[in-house]
mmCIF file of C-alpha atoms in Angstrom:
data_model
loop_
_atom_site.group_PDB
_atom_site.id
_atom_site.type_symbol
_atom_site.label_atom_id
_atom_site.label_comp_id
_atom_site.label_asym_id
_atom_site.label_seq_id
_atom_site.Cartn_x
_atom_site.Cartn_y
_atom_site.Cartn_z
ATOM 1 C CA GLY A 1 116.423 101.372 107.445
ATOM 2 C CA GLU A 2 113.553 100.563 105.359
ATOM 3 C CA ASN A 3 113.507 97.595 103.005
ATOM 4 C CA VAL A 4 110.706 97.741 100.624
ATOM 5 C CA GLU A 5 109.525 94.404 98.828
ATOM 6 C CA GLN A 6 107.218 94.420 95.510
ATOM 7 C CA HIS A 7 105.557 91.534 93.993
ATOM 8 C CA PRO A 8 105.005 90.224 91.308
ATOM 9 C CA SER A 9 107.114 92.574 88.832
ATOM 10 C CA THR A 10 104.669 92.046 86.284
ATOM 11 C CA LEU A 11 100.984 90.915 86.229
ATOM 12 C CA SER A 12 98.687 90.534 83.247
ATOM 13 C CA VAL A 13 95.048 90.228 83.700
ATOM 14 C CA GLN A 14 92.219 89.826 81.189
ATOM 15 C CA GLU A 15 89.851 93.174 81.309
ATOM 16 C CA GLY A 16 87.146 92.691 83.804
ATOM 17 C CA ASP A 17 89.436 90.560 86.011
ATOM 18 C CA SER A 18 91.128 91.411 89.313
ATOM 19 C CA ALA A 19 94.811 92.600 89.521
ATOM 20 C CA VAL A 20 96.524 92.437 93.209
ATOM 21 C CA ILE A 21 99.769 93.691 94.425
ATOM 22 C CA LYS A 22 101.653 92.816 97.457
ATOM 23 C CA CYS A 23 104.647 95.081 99.474
ATOM 24 C CA THR A 24 105.922 93.885 102.723
ATOM 25 C CA TYR A 25 107.967 96.292 104.833
ATOM 26 C CA SER A 26 110.690 95.550 107.315
ATOM 27 C CA ASP A 27 110.657 99.017 109.365
ATOM 28 C CA SER A 28 107.908 98.201 112.513
ATOM 29 C CA ALA A 29 108.219 101.960 112.684
ATOM 30 C CA SER A 30 106.321 102.839 109.234
ATOM 31 C CA ASN A 31 102.972 104.390 109.200
ATOM 32 C CA TYR A 32 102.408 105.828 105.815
ATOM 33 C CA PHE A 33 101.962 103.731 102.671
ATOM 34 C CA PRO A 34 101.000 105.414 99.568
ATOM 35 C CA TRP A 35 100.882 103.894 95.530
ATOM 36 C CA TYR A 36 101.448 105.313 92.975
ATOM 37 C CA LYS A 37 100.718 105.099 89.179
ATOM 38 C CA GLN A 38 103.092 105.394 86.294
ATOM 39 C CA GLU A 39 102.078 105.360 82.891
ATOM 40 C CA LEU A 40 104.407 105.381 80.347
ATOM 41 C CA GLY A 41 106.563 108.636 79.362
ATOM 42 C CA LYS A 42 104.767 110.322 82.874
ATOM 43 C CA GLY A 43 105.608 110.277 86.377
ATOM 44 C CA PRO A 44 104.212 108.820 88.816
ATOM 45 C CA GLN A 45 100.897 110.288 90.721
ATOM 46 C CA LEU A 46 99.769 109.110 93.991
ATOM 47 C CA ILE A 47 96.428 106.877 93.301
ATOM 48 C CA ILE A 48 96.100 105.451 96.967
ATOM 49 C CA ASP A 49 97.042 105.902 100.447
ATOM 50 C CA ILE A 50 96.252 104.734 103.977
ATOM 51 C CA ARG A 51 98.089 105.053 107.694
ATOM 52 C CA SER A 52 98.816 102.639 109.855
ATOM 53 C CA ASN A 53 95.585 103.546 112.279
ATOM 54 C CA VAL A 54 93.397 101.574 109.449
ATOM 55 C CA GLY A 55 93.127 98.338 108.072
ATOM 56 C CA GLU A 56 91.525 99.255 104.960
ATOM 57 C CA LYS A 57 90.928 101.837 102.524
ATOM 58 C CA LYS A 58 88.885 102.383 99.196
ATOM 59 C CA ASP A 59 87.817 104.478 96.398
ATOM 60 C CA GLN A 60 85.654 103.647 93.615
ATOM 61 C CA ARG A 61 87.595 100.197 92.199
ATOM 62 C CA ILE A 62 91.175 100.283 93.827
ATOM 63 C CA ALA A 63 91.532 99.632 97.430
ATOM 64 C CA VAL A 64 94.448 98.878 99.654
ATOM 65 C CA THR A 65 94.550 96.918 103.048
ATOM 66 C CA LEU A 66 97.329 96.727 105.438
ATOM 67 C CA ASN A 67 98.388 94.223 108.009
ATOM 68 C CA LYS A 68 100.720 95.704 110.451
ATOM 69 C CA THR A 69 101.567 92.326 112.449
ATOM 70 C CA ALA A 70 102.483 90.438 109.098
ATOM 71 C CA LYS A 71 104.044 93.926 107.437
ATOM 72 C CA HIS A 72 102.594 93.526 104.462
ATOM 73 C CA PHE A 73 100.374 96.222 102.290
ATOM 74 C CA SER A 74 98.301 95.277 99.288
ATOM 75 C CA LEU A 75 96.777 97.325 96.266
ATOM 76 C CA HIS A 76 93.320 95.923 94.704
ATOM 77 C CA ILE A 77 92.017 96.939 91.247
ATOM 78 C CA THR A 78 88.363 95.822 90.625
ATOM 79 C CA GLU A 79 86.910 95.095 87.186
ATOM 80 C CA THR A 80 90.303 96.465 85.161
ATOM 81 C CA GLN A 81 90.194 98.286 82.369
ATOM 82 C CA PRO A 82 92.864 98.916 79.228
ATOM 83 C CA GLU A 83 93.527 102.389 81.084
ATOM 84 C CA ASP A 84 94.621 100.593 84.324
ATOM 85 C CA SER A 85 97.953 99.279 82.558
ATOM 86 C CA ALA A 86 101.056 101.036 83.850
ATOM 87 C CA VAL A 87 103.794 100.628 86.551
ATOM 88 C CA TYR A 88 102.707 100.795 90.110
ATOM 89 C CA PHE A 89 104.770 101.361 93.139
ATOM 90 C CA CYS A 90 104.591 101.265 96.925
ATOM 91 C CA ALA A 91 106.313 103.173 99.104
ATOM 92 C CA ALA A 92 106.480 103.181 103.196
ATOM 93 C CA SER A 93 107.553 105.444 105.276
ATOM 94 C CA ILE A 94 107.421 106.836 108.644
ATOM 95 C CA SER A 95 104.849 109.730 108.626
ATOM 96 C CA GLY A 96 106.211 113.168 109.976
ATOM 97 C CA GLY A 97 109.637 111.821 109.866
ATOM 98 C CA SER A 98 112.904 113.099 107.445
ATOM 99 C CA GLN A 99 111.332 113.340 103.996
ATOM 100 C CA GLY A 100 114.140 111.117 102.647
ATOM 101 C CA ASN A 101 112.660 108.196 104.701
ATOM 102 C CA LEU A 102 109.957 107.296 101.358
ATOM 103 C CA ILE A 103 111.052 104.291 100.341
ATOM 104 C CA PHE A 104 109.674 103.140 96.856
ATOM 105 C CA GLY A 105 109.243 99.006 95.979
ATOM 106 C CA LYS A 106 110.915 98.193 92.241
ATOM 107 C CA GLY A 107 107.408 98.603 91.194
ATOM 108 C CA THR A 108 105.037 96.333 89.304
ATOM 109 C CA LYS A 109 103.981 96.699 85.430
ATOM 110 C CA LEU A 110 100.168 95.943 85.154
ATOM 111 C CA SER A 111 98.625 94.875 81.753
ATOM 112 C CA VAL A 112 95.079 94.666 81.005
ATOM 113 C CA LYS A 113 94.393 92.796 77.977
ATOM 114 C CA PRO A 114 90.842 93.711 76.209
ATOM 115 C CA ASP B 1 97.308 125.010 85.064
ATOM 116 C CA GLY B 2 99.463 124.448 88.461
ATOM 117 C CA GLY B 3 102.333 121.589 88.522
ATOM 118 C CA ILE B 4 105.465 120.572 88.074
ATOM 119 C CA THR B 5 107.716 121.267 84.482
ATOM 120 C CA GLN B 6 111.097 119.428 83.674
ATOM 121 C CA SER B 7 113.000 120.480 80.902
ATOM 122 C CA PRO B 8 115.093 118.532 78.672
ATOM 123 C CA LYS B 9 112.581 116.021 78.203
ATOM 124 C CA TYR B 10 115.707 114.399 76.414
ATOM 125 C CA LEU B 11 119.070 114.768 77.537
ATOM 126 C CA PHE B 12 122.480 113.789 76.068
ATOM 127 C CA ARG B 13 126.041 113.794 78.041
ATOM 128 C CA LYS B 14 129.380 113.543 76.297
ATOM 129 C CA GLU B 15 131.924 111.981 78.440
ATOM 130 C CA GLY B 16 133.543 114.353 81.202
ATOM 131 C CA GLN B 17 130.685 116.674 80.849
ATOM 132 C CA ASN B 18 128.661 118.222 83.563
ATOM 133 C CA VAL B 19 124.809 118.615 82.960
ATOM 134 C CA THR B 20 121.923 120.443 84.519
ATOM 135 C CA LEU B 21 118.301 118.781 84.244
ATOM 136 C CA SER B 22 115.863 121.626 85.331
ATOM 137 C CA CYS B 23 112.782 121.527 87.129
ATOM 138 C CA GLU B 24 110.056 123.849 88.531
ATOM 139 C CA GLN B 25 106.963 124.142 90.310
ATOM 140 C CA ASN B 26 104.026 126.807 90.384
ATOM 141 C CA LEU B 27 101.924 124.729 92.817
ATOM 142 C CA ASN B 28 103.718 126.963 95.992
ATOM 143 C CA HIS B 29 105.316 123.804 97.122
ATOM 144 C CA ASP B 30 108.160 124.012 100.188
ATOM 145 C CA ALA B 31 109.459 120.872 99.595
ATOM 146 C CA MET B 32 111.558 119.668 96.164
ATOM 147 C CA TYR B 33 112.765 116.174 95.819
ATOM 148 C CA TRP B 34 115.184 114.335 92.983
ATOM 149 C CA TYR B 35 114.590 110.627 92.614
ATOM 150 C CA ARG B 36 116.521 108.379 90.084
ATOM 151 C CA GLN B 37 114.787 105.876 87.933
ATOM 152 C CA ASP B 38 116.677 102.901 86.707
ATOM 153 C CA PRO B 39 114.557 99.734 84.151
ATOM 154 C CA GLY B 40 113.075 97.289 87.025
ATOM 155 C CA GLN B 41 114.079 99.718 89.563
ATOM 156 C CA GLY B 42 112.123 101.877 92.264
ATOM 157 C CA LEU B 43 112.732 105.382 92.872
ATOM 158 C CA ARG B 44 115.901 105.970 94.344
ATOM 159 C CA LEU B 45 116.247 109.760 96.397
ATOM 160 C CA ILE B 46 119.230 111.833 94.892
ATOM 161 C CA TYR B 47 118.469 115.009 96.710
ATOM 162 C CA TYR B 48 115.684 116.639 98.636
ATOM 163 C CA SER B 49 114.650 119.893 99.670
ATOM 164 C CA GLN B 50 112.552 121.794 102.377
ATOM 165 C CA ILE B 51 113.183 125.073 102.288
ATOM 166 C CA VAL B 52 114.935 127.824 99.918
ATOM 167 C CA ASN B 53 118.948 127.687 100.823
ATOM 168 C CA ASP B 54 119.002 124.572 102.210
ATOM 169 C CA PHE B 55 118.873 120.962 100.547
ATOM 170 C CA GLN B 56 119.778 116.944 101.845
ATOM 171 C CA LYS B 57 121.518 114.145 100.334
ATOM 172 C CA GLY B 58 119.438 111.567 99.723
ATOM 173 C CA ASP B 59 120.515 107.905 99.014
ATOM 174 C CA ILE B 60 122.654 108.449 95.652
ATOM 175 C CA ALA B 61 123.565 111.528 96.106
ATOM 176 C CA GLU B 62 126.864 111.370 95.082
ATOM 177 C CA GLY B 63 128.020 112.791 91.407
ATOM 178 C CA TYR B 64 125.419 115.165 91.588
ATOM 179 C CA SER B 65 124.813 118.360 92.784
ATOM 180 C CA VAL B 66 121.536 120.924 93.395
ATOM 181 C CA SER B 67 120.902 124.224 94.513
ATOM 182 C CA ARG B 68 118.111 126.012 95.543
ATOM 183 C CA GLU B 69 117.520 130.024 95.185
ATOM 184 C CA LYS B 70 114.596 130.029 94.376
ATOM 185 C CA LYS B 71 111.057 128.437 96.144
ATOM 186 C CA GLU B 72 109.888 127.632 92.481
ATOM 187 C CA SER B 73 113.095 126.263 90.946
ATOM 188 C CA PHE B 74 115.065 122.740 92.022
ATOM 189 C CA PRO B 75 117.745 122.253 89.210
ATOM 190 C CA LEU B 76 120.123 119.355 89.185
ATOM 191 C CA THR B 77 123.805 118.842 87.872
ATOM 192 C CA VAL B 78 124.764 115.761 86.958
ATOM 193 C CA THR B 79 128.583 116.016 87.194
ATOM 194 C CA SER B 80 131.374 113.904 85.621
ATOM 195 C CA ALA B 81 132.053 112.259 88.671
ATOM 196 C CA GLN B 82 128.896 109.932 88.332
ATOM 197 C CA LYS B 83 129.822 107.439 86.137
ATOM 198 C CA ASN B 84 126.518 105.435 85.286
ATOM 199 C CA PRO B 85 124.339 108.646 84.616
ATOM 200 C CA THR B 86 122.275 107.156 82.042
ATOM 201 C CA ALA B 87 118.487 106.951 83.693
ATOM 202 C CA PHE B 88 115.187 108.477 83.585
ATOM 203 C CA TYR B 89 115.266 111.669 86.614
ATOM 204 C CA LEU B 90 112.270 112.586 88.235
ATOM 205 C CA CYS B 91 111.583 115.527 89.795
ATOM 206 C CA ALA B 92 109.109 115.813 92.572
ATOM 207 C CA SER B 93 107.295 118.442 94.949
ATOM 208 C CA SER B 94 105.378 118.347 98.349
ATOM 209 C CA LEU B 95 103.163 120.830 99.858
ATOM 210 C CA GLY B 96 104.608 120.202 103.362
ATOM 211 C CA GLN B 97 107.939 118.795 104.465
ATOM 212 C CA GLY B 98 107.418 115.459 106.010
ATOM 213 C CA ALA B 99 107.371 111.851 104.569
ATOM 214 C CA GLY B 100 103.798 111.462 104.892
ATOM 215 C CA GLU B 101 103.116 114.115 102.552
ATOM 216 C CA LYS B 102 101.610 113.336 99.038
ATOM 217 C CA LEU B 103 104.474 114.074 96.037
ATOM 218 C CA PHE B 104 103.635 115.501 92.820
ATOM 219 C CA PHE B 105 106.105 114.495 89.993
ATOM 220 C CA GLY B 106 107.243 115.972 86.785
ATOM 221 C CA SER B 107 107.455 114.099 83.288
ATOM 222 C CA GLY B 108 110.684 113.314 83.675
ATOM 223 C CA THR B 109 114.296 114.010 81.506
ATOM 224 C CA GLN B 110 115.692 110.929 79.587
ATOM 225 C CA LEU B 111 119.608 110.962 80.291
ATOM 226 C CA SER B 112 121.707 109.168 78.024
ATOM 227 C CA VAL B 113 125.906 109.239 77.763
ATOM 228 C CA LEU B 114 126.700 109.864 74.247
#
């Protein structure tokens, strides 16, 4: 089955710097890659996703890149702000397949220091 | 406001006791899910349901049970057979039934053992 590895587990940056979180997946059939942000005491929220027919997607200060050959995808946050501090989860699945196929990474705790 | 409501926010279980976590959604979503979150771990799927009166086991279903008698409700029972129940439990829903659907999460229930 699918396995998703996420690095780093913790990341500390200064406000205004960029942050990059990387994930690798094992199943070459996976074609849907969402990123979720979880603030303290809350449930995760989808912030961006990408499907395997594109290599990059941007939404204001966040972007996701996908390398299908290497089976890895990354989240990029530019001009970080204190409110970006949270735990970020990547995930991978086969779009259209069973709902049980969405596999999450273990999370990255991002701290943005003012 | 539309969303997912989980209750209670905190729950304590005595040894040998069954406890039930509530999850209600007013988003008119077909699919609902239960995830377990442990510190430093990703989200692991316990059970999911695509339609009323139907549900499937996820990766860690042992010691848990669910029901889906109404579209808006998906309660999770943690039975006495679950020997390590202390965790943060998240309920989620999605509009459609495929693995590429956006998940909407509740705010979670923290279960602890007395």
